[in-house]
Structures are given as C-alpha cells and as structure tokens.
Coordinates of C-alpha atoms and ligand atoms in Angstrom, one line a residue:
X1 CA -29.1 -50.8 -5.3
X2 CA -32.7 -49.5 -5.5
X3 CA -32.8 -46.7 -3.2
X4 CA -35.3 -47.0 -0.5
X5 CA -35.9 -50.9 -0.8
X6 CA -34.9 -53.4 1.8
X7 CA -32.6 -55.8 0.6
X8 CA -32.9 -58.9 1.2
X9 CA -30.6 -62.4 0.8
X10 CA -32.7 -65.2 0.0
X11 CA -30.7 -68.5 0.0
X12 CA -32.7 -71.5 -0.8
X13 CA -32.0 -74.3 -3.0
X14 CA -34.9 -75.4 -3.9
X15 CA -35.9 -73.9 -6.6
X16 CA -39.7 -73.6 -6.7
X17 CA -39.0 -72.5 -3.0
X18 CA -37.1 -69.8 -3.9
X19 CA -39.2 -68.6 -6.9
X20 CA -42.1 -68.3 -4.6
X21 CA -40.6 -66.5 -1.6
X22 CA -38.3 -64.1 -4.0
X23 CA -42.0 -63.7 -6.0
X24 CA -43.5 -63.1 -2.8
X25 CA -41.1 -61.0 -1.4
X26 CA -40.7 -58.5 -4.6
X27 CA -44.4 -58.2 -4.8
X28 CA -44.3 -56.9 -1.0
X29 CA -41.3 -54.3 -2.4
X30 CA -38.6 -55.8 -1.2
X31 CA -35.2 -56.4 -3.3
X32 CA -34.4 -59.6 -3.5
X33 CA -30.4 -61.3 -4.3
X34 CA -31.1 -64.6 -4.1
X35 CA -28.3 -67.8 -4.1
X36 CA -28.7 -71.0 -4.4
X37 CA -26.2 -72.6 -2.7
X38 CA -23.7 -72.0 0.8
X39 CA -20.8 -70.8 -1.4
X40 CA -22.8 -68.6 -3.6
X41 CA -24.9 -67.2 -0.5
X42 CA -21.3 -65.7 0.8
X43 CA -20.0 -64.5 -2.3
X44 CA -22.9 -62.7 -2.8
X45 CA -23.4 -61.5 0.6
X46 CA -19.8 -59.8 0.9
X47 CA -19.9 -58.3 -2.5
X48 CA -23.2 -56.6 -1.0
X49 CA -22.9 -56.7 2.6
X50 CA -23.4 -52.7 2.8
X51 CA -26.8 -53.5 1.4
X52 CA -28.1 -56.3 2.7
X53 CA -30.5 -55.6 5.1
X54 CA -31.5 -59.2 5.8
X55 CA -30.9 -63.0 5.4
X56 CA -33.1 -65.5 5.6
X57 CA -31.3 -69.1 5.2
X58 CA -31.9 -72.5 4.7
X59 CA -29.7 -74.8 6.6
X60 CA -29.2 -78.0 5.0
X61 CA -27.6 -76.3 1.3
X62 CA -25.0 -77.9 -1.4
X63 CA -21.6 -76.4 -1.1
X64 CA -21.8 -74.8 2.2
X65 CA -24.1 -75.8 5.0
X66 CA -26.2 -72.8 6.6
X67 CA -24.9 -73.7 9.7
X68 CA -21.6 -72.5 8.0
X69 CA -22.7 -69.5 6.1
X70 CA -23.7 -67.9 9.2
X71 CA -20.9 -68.4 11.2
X72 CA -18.6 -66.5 8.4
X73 CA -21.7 -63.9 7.9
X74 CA -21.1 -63.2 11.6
X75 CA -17.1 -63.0 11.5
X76 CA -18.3 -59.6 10.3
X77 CA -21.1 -58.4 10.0
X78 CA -24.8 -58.6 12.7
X79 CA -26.7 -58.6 10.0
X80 CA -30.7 -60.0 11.0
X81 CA -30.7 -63.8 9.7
X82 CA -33.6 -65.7 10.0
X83 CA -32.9 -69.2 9.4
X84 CA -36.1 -70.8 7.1
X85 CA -35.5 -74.9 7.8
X86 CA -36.9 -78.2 7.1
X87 CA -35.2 -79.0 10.4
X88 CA -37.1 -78.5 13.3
X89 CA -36.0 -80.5 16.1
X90 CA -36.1 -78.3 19.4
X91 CA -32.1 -79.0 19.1
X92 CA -31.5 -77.3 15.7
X93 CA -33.6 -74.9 16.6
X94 CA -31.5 -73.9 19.5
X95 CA -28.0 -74.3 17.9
X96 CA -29.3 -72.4 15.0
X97 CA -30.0 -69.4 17.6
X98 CA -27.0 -69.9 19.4
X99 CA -25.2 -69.7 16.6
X100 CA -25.9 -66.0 15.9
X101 CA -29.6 -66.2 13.9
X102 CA -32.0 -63.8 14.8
X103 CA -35.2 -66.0 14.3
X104 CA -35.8 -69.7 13.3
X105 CA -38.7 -70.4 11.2
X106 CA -39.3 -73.9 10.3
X107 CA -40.9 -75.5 6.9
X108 CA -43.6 -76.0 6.2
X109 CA -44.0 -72.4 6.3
X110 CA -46.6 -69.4 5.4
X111 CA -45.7 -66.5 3.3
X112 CA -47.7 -64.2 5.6
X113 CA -46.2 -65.2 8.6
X114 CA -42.3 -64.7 7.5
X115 CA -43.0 -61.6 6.3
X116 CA -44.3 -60.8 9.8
X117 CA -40.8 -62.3 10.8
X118 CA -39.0 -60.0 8.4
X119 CA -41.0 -56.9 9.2
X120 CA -40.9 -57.3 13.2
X121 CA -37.0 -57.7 12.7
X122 CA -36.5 -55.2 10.6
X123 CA -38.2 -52.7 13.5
X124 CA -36.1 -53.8 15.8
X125 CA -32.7 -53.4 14.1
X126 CA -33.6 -50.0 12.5
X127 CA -34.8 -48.4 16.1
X128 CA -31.7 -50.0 17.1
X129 CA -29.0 -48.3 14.9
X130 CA -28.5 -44.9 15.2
X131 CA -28.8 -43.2 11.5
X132 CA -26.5 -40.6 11.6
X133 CA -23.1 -40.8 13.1
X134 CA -21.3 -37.5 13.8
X135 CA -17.3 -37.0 14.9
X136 CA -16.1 -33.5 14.9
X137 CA -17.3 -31.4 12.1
X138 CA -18.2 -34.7 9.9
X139 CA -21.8 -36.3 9.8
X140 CA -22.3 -39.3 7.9
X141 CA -26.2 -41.0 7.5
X142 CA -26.1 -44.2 7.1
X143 CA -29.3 -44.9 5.4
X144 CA -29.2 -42.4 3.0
X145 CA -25.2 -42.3 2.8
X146 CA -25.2 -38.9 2.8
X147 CA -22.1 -37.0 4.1
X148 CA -21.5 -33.6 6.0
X149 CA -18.6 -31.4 6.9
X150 CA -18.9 -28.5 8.5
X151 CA -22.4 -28.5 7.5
X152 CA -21.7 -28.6 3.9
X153 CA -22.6 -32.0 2.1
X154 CA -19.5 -34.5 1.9
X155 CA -19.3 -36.2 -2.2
X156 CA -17.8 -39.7 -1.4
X157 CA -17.7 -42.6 -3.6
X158 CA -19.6 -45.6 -1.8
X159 CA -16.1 -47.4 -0.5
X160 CA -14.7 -44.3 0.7
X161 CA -18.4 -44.0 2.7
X162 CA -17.8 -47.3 3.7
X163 CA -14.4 -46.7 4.7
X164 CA -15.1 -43.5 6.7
X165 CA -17.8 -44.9 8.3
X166 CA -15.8 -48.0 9.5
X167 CA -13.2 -45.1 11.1
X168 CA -15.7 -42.8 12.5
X169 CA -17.4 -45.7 14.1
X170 CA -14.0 -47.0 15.5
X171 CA -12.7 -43.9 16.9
X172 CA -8.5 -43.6 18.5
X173 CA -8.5 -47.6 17.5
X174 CA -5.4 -48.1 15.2
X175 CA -6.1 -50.9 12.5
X176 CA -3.2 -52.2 10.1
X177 CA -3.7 -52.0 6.3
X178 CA -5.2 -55.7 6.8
X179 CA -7.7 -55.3 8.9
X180 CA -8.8 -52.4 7.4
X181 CA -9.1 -54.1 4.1
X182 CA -10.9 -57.6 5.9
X183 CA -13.6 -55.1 7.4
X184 CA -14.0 -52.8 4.9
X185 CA -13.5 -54.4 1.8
X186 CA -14.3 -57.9 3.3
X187 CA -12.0 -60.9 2.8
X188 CA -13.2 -62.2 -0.7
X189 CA -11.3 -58.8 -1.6
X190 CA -8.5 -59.8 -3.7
X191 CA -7.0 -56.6 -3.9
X192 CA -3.6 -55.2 -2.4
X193 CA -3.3 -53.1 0.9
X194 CA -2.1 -50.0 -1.1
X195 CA -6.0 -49.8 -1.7
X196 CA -6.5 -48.8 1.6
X197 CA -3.6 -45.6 1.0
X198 CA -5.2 -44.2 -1.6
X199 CA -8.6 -44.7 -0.7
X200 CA -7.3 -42.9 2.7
X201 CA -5.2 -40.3 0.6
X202 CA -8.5 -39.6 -1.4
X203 CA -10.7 -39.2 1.6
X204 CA -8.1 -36.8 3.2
X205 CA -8.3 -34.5 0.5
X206 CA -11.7 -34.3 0.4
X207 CA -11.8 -33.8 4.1
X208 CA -9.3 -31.0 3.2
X209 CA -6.6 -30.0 5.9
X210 CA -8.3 -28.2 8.4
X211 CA -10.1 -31.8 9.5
X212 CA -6.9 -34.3 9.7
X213 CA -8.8 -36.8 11.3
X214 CA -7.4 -39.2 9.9
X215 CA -4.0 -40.5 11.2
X216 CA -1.0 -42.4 10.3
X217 CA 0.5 -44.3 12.8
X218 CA 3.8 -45.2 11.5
X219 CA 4.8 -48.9 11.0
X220 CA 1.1 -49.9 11.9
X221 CA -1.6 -48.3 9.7
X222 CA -4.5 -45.8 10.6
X223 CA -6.8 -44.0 13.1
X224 CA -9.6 -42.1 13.0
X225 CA -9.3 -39.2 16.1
X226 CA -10.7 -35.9 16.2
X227 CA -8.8 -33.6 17.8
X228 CA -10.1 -30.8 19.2
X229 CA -8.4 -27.3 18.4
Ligands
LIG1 CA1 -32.5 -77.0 1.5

C-alpha cells in the first residue's frame, strides 16, 4: 500500500458515481479500493482492513445491503464510515448513525463538501489514536509500522506487526487460537489455527528470550504480559 496515502473504501454501485468520486478522490491524493457491490465491499475491506483508513458507503447495494456491510465492518473493526445515500429520510439517517456510521451524507451530493467530511473525520480519529504503543522494552508505531526493542528497530513481516500489535494492545487477556485468528487474520481467513503457532513461534524468536512476553497458556492459547524482572 502506498506509503503515506490515506486509504480509502469507496463502495458505490453506480458506476459513473464511483468513477467520479474515486477520480475525485485520487486527484486530492488519496488511495482509493473501490467495490461495487455489499459482498465485494467486505471481501475487500478484510483483506485490507490494516489499511483502510476510511469507508464511505452507499446503502441501498446488490448482494449486500450497506446497512449490512457495516454491521460486519463493525464486528471488528471502528473504522470511520461515512454512509453517502440516496436515502434521506430523517429515519435512515438516524438508523444509519445508530448503526455504527460516523457521518451520513445524503445524494445529491458535492465533491467539495465530502471531502470536508473525509478530512474533518480523519482529524478526529488520528488525534484520537495514539501512534505509538509501548509494553516493556517493545515499541511498535502504528502509522509507520515501525518496531522497537530495547531501542533497537524490531524487522517484522506485516502479519506478525499485526499480530503483535493485537497482543500488546490486549495485555494479560488470554485469547484461543480462534479468536486470535478472527481478529487478526479476520474471518474470511481460510487458513488453520496452527497459523497463529508459528506466526507466535516466529515472533518469539525475533523477540529473543530475554523478552518472553508472550505466553502460552496451556489448553487455551496465548497472552501477551510483560513481566517485570
Ligand atoms: Ca446505490
């Protein structure tokens, strides 16, 4: 993914729709992914939800309503969603927020005025989330996916960032194999839980043993603790 870019989901299915927001939105140096239906919008968005810094979706979609979509998108992830809909009773406007969406923009719509949308939410999540998270002797950045130990950079491969990440950020919780795999991996994953060992046996070496922060917890699965010596 181009480094520095926002990435954004576009999922439209009108065509000439599409072409003119993702047109819009490149020219304004954004990365667009864009889908054009409900089924394709998910697909896309958990084979790239470590990316995707936004969503803006249309409600009424073949396959999959939008209604829909978001409801799985927020099974696990917060990601901003602004929902961009020909529907704009006061009531779908309402469900659509109480449903998890960030903003509710309604068509007809200007170009200029969602990318003020886009760029006010965007603020607002990125003052939000801290950008480095730190346990122990191990730093991570999340924006720039950089890693640190003991002050020395960390090499990891992007799922064993993700992976860390996900443990460092859910500290003395034990997870199974499963879970581990639904958050981390998502659930479109069609891979085996062994994944999740040798992604963990991989990490561990890297984190060498004088940082075992990483835990079995026989007959269960794995924790993240740091222990102090
Ligand atoms: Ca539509």
């Amino acid at each position: 993914m181009k480094e520095g870019k926002k990435v954004i989901l576009l999922v439209e299915d009108e065509y000439r729709i599409r072409k003119m927001i993702q047109e819009f939105l490149e020219l304004n140096d954004f990365f667009v992914i864009s889908a054009e239906d409900g089924g394709q919008a998910l697909e896309l968005f958990f084979a790239n939800n470590r990316f995707v810094d936004l969503v803006i979706l249309d409600l009424m979609l073949p396959v999959m309503d939008g209604n829909k979509v978001l409801k799985e998108i927020r099974q696990l992830s917060e990601v901003p969603t602004i929902i961009l809909s020909a529907k704009n009773s006061v009531n779908d406007q309402v469900s659509g927020l109480n449903e998890g969406a960030d903003d509710y923009m309604t068509k007809p719509f200007s170009l200029k005025l969602l990318k003020a949308h886009i760029d006010s939410l965007l603020r607002r999540t990125l003052t939000e989330e801290s950008e480095v998270v730190v346990r122990g002797k191990l730093s991570l950045n999340e924006r720039t996916r950089e890693g640190f130990l003991d002050e020395k950079p960390l090499m990891l491969l992007p799922r064993e960032f993700d992976l860390l990440l996900f443990f460092m950020k859910n500290e003395h919780i034990v997870f199974t194999r499963n879970s581990i795999l639904n958050s981390v991996w998502g659930y479109m994953f069609n891979g085996d839980i062994r994944t999740v060992d040798t992604h963990v046996k991989q990490i561990r070496a890297k984190l060498t043993s004088k940082y075992p922060y990483i835990h079995s917890v026989y007959g269960v699965g794995y924790k993240f603790e740091v222990k102090d010596a």
